[in-house]
PDB file of C-alpha atoms in Angstrom:
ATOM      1  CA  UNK U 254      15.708   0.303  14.612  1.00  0.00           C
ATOM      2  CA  UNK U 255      14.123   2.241  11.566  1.00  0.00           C
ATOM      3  CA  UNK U 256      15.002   1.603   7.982  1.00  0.00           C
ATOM      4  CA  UNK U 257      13.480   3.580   4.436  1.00  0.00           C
ATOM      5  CA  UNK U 258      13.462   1.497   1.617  1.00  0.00           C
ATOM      6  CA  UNK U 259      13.160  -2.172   0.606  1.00  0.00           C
ATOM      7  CA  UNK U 260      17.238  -2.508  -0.186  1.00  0.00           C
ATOM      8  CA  UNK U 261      17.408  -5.580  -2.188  1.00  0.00           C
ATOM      9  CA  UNK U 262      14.530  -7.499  -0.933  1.00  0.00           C
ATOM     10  CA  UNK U 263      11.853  -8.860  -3.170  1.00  0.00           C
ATOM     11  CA  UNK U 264       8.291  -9.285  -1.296  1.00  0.00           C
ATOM     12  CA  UNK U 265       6.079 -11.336  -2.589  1.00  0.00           C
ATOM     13  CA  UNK U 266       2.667 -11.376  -1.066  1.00  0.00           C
ATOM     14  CA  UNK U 267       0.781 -14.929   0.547  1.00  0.00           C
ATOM     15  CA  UNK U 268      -2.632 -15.772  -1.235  1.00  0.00           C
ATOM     16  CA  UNK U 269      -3.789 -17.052   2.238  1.00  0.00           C
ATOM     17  CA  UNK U 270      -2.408 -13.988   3.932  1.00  0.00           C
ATOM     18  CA  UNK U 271      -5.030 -11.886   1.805  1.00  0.00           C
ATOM     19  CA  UNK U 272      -8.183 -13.853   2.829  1.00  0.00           C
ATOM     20  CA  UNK U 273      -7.144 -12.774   6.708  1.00  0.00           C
ATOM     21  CA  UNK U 274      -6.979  -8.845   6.167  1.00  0.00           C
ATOM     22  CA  UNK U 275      -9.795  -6.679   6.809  1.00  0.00           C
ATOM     23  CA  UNK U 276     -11.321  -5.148   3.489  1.00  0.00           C
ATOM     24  CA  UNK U 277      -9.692  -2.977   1.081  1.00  0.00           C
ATOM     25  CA  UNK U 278     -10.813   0.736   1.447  1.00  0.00           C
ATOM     26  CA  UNK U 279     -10.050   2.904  -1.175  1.00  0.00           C
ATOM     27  CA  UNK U 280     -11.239   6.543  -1.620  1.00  0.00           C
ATOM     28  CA  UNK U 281     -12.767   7.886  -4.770  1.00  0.00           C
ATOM     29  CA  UNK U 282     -10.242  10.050  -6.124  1.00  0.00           C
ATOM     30  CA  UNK U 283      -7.012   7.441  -5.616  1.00  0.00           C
ATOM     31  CA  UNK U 284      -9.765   4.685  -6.973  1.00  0.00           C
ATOM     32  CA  UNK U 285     -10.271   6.984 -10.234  1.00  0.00           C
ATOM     33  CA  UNK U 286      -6.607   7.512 -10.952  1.00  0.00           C
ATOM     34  CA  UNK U 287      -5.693   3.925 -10.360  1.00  0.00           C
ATOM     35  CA  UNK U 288      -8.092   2.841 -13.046  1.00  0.00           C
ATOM     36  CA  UNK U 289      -7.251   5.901 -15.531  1.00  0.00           C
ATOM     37  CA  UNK U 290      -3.633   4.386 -14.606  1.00  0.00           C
ATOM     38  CA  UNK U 291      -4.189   0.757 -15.583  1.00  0.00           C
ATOM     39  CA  UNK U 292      -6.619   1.673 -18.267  1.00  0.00           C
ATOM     40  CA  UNK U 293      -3.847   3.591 -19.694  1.00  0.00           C
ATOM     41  CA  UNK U 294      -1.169   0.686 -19.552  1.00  0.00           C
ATOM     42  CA  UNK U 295      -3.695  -1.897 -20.421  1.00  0.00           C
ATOM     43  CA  UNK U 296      -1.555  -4.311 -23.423  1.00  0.00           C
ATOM     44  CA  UNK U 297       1.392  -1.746 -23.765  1.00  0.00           C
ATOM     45  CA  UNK U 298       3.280  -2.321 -20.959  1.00  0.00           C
ATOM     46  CA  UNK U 299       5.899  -5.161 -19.725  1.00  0.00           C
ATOM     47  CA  UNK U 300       4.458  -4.775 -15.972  1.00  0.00           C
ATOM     48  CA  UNK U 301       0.897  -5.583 -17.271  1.00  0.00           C
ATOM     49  CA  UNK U 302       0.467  -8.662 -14.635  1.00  0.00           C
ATOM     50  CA  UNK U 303       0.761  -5.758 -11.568  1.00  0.00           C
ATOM     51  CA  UNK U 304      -1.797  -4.012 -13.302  1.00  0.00           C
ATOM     52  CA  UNK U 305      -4.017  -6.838 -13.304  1.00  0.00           C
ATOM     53  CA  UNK U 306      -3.490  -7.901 -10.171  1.00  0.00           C
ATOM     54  CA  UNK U 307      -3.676  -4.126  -8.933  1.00  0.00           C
ATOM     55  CA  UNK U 308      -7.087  -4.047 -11.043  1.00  0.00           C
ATOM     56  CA  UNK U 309      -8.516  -6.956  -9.469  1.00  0.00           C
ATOM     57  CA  UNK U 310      -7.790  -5.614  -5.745  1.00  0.00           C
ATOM     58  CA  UNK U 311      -9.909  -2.630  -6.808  1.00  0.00           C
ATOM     59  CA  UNK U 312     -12.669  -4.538  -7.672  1.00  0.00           C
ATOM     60  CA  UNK U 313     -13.396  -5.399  -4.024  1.00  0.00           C
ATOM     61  CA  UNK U 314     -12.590  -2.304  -2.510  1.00  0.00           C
ATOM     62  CA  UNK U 315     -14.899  -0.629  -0.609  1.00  0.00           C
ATOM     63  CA  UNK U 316     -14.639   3.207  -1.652  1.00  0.00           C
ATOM     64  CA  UNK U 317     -14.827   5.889   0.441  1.00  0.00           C
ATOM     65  CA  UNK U 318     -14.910   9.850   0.275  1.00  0.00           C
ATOM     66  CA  UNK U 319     -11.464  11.406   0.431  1.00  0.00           C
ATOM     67  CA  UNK U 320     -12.309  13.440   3.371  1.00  0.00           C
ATOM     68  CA  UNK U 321     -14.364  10.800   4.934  1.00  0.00           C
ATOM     69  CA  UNK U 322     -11.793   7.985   5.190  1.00  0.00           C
ATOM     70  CA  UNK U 323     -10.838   7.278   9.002  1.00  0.00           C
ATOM     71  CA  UNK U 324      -6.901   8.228   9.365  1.00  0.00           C
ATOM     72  CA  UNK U 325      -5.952   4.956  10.189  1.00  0.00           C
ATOM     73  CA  UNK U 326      -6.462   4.108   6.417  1.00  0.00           C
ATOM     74  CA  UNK U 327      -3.479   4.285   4.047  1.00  0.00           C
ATOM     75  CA  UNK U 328      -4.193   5.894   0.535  1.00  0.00           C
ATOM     76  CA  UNK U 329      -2.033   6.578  -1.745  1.00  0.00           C
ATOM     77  CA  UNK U 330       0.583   9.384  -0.794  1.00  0.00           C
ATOM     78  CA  UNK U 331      -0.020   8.111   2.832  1.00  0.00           C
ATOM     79  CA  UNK U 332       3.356   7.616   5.021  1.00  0.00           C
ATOM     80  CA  UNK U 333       3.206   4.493   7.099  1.00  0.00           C
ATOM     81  CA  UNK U 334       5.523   2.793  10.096  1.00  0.00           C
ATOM     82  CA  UNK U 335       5.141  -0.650   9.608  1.00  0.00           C
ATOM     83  CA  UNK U 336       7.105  -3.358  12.320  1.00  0.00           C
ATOM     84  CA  UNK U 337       8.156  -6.591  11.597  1.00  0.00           C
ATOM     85  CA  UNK U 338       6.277  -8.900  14.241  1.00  0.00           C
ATOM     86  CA  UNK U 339       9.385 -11.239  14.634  1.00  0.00           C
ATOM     87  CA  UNK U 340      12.083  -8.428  14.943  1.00  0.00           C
ATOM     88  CA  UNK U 341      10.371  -5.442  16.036  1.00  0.00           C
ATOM     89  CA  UNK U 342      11.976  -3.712  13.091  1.00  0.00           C
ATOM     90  CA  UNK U 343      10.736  -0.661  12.532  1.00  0.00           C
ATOM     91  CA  UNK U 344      10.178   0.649   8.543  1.00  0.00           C
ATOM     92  CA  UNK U 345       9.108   3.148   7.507  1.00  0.00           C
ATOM     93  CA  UNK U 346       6.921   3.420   3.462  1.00  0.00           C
ATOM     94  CA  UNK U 347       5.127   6.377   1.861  1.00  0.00           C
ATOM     95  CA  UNK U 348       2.675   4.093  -0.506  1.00  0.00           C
ATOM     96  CA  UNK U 349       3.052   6.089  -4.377  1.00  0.00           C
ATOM     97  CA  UNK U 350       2.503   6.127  -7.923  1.00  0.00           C
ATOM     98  CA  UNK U 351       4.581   4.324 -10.078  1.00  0.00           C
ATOM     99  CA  UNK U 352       6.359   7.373 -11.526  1.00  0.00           C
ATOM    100  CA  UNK U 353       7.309   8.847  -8.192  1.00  0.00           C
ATOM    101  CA  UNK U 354       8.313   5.408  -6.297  1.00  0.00           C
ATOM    102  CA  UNK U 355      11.764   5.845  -5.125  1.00  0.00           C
ATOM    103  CA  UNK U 356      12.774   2.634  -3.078  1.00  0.00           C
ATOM    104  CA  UNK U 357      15.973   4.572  -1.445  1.00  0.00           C
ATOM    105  CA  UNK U 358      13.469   7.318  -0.154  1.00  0.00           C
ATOM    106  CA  UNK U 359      11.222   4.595   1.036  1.00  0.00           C
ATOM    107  CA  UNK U 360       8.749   5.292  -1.842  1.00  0.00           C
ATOM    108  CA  UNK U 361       7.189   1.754  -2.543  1.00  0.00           C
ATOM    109  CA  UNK U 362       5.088   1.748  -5.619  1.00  0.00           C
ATOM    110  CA  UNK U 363       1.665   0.510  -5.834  1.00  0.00           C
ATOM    111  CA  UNK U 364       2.616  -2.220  -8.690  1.00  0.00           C
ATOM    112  CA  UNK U 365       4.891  -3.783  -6.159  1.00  0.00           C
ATOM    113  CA  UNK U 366       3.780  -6.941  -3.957  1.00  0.00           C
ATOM    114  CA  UNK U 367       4.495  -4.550  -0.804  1.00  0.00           C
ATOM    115  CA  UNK U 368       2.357  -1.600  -2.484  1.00  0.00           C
ATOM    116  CA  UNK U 369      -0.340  -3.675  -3.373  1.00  0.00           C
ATOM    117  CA  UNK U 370      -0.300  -5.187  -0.223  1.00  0.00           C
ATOM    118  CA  UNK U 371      -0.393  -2.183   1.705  1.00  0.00           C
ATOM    119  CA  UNK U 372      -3.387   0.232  -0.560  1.00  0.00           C
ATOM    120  CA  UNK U 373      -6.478  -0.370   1.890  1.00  0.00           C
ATOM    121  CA  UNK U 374      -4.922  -1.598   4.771  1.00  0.00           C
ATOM    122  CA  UNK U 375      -5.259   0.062   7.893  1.00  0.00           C
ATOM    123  CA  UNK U 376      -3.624   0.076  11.716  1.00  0.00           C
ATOM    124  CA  UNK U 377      -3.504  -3.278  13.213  1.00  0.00           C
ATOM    125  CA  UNK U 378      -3.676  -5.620   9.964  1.00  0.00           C
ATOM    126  CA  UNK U 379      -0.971  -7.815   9.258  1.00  0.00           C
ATOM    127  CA  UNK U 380       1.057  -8.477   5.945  1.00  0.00           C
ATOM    128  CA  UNK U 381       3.202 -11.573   5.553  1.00  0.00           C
ATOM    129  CA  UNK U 382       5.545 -11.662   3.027  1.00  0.00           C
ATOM    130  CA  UNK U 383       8.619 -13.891   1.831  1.00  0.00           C
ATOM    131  CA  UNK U 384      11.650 -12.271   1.382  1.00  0.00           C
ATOM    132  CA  UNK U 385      14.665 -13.618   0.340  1.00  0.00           C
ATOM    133  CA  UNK U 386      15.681 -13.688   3.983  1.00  0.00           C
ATOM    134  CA  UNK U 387      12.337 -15.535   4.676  1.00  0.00           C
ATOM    135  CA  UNK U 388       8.829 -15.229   5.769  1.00  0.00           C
ATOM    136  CA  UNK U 389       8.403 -11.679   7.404  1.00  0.00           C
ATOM    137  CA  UNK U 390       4.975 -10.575   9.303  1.00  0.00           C
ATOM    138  CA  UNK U 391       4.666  -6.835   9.302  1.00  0.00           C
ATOM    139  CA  UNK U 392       1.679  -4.990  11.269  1.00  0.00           C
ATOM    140  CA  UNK U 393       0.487  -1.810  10.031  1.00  0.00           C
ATOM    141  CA  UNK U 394       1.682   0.402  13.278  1.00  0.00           C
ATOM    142  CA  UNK U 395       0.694   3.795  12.269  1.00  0.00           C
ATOM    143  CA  UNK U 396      -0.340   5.908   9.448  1.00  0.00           C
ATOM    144  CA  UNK U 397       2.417   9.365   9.953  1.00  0.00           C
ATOM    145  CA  UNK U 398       0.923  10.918   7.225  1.00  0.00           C
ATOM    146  CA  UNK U 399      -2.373  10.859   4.966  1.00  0.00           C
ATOM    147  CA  UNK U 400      -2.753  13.827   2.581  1.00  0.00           C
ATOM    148  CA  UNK U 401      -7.013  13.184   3.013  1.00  0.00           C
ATOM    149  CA  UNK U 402      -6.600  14.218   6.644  1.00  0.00           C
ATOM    150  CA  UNK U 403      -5.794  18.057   5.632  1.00  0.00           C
ATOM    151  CA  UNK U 404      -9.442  18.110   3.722  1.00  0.00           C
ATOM    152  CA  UNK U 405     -11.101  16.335   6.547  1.00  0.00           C
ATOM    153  CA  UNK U 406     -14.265  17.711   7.695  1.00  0.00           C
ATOM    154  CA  UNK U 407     -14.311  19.084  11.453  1.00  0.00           C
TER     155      UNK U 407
END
């Protein structure tokens, strides 16, 4: 079974869960406009906490060229199946901005837990999460689509 969008659900992302993922990659253009974005929001906006806590993943991350980074990867813009490990749900996400999340078109935004969770991440890391259903364990299946792959060097 396949489902777009989050529906009511609120995740909320583990602190232990993060110490058991692989690092964060970023590349250097999505790293760039993340900052420009929190710089930008920095003490004028009700959602400052994501910001922070967006700001501090970044500081970790380990960046990479845009048409460098391995397409297992997601970056931002990048379409990804993710399947719950319990269920075998399929979902499917396309990880975006803020102003162009659209949680009925499965467009998580990057200041949400599941957004946050998922910039970096690539095939075969797990996210847990609670839900208001419970604690769900997602594993990052596939990335469908990453818009680096169409400047990749051959």
């Amino acid at each position: 079974m396949e489902r777009n969008g989050l529906g009511s659900t609120e995740i909320v992302m583990k602190a232990e869960t993060i110490a058991n993922l692989s690092p964060t990659h970023i590349t250097q253009g999505n790293l760039l406009k993340l900052r420009e974005m929190i710089q930008r929001a920095k003490g004028s906006c009700r959602e400052s906490e994501r910001f922070s806590e967006l700001a501090e993943k970044l500081e970790g991350a380990i960046v990479i060229q845009g048409r460098l980074v391995p397409r297992n990867i997601i970056t931002m813009g990048s379409r990804v199946r993710l399947v719950d490990l319990d269920t075998s749900e399929s979902l499917t996400f396309v990880l975006s901005y803020p102003d162009r999340a659209d949680e009925s078109m499965g467009k998580v935004s990057v200041l949400s837990t599941l957004g946050r969770a998922m910039l970096g991440r690539q095939v075969g890391d797990e996210i847990e999460w609670e839900s208001d259903e419970g604690t769900r364990k997602l594993s990052v299946a596939k990335v469908l689509h990453q818009p680096e792959s169409r400047n990749r060097i051959r």
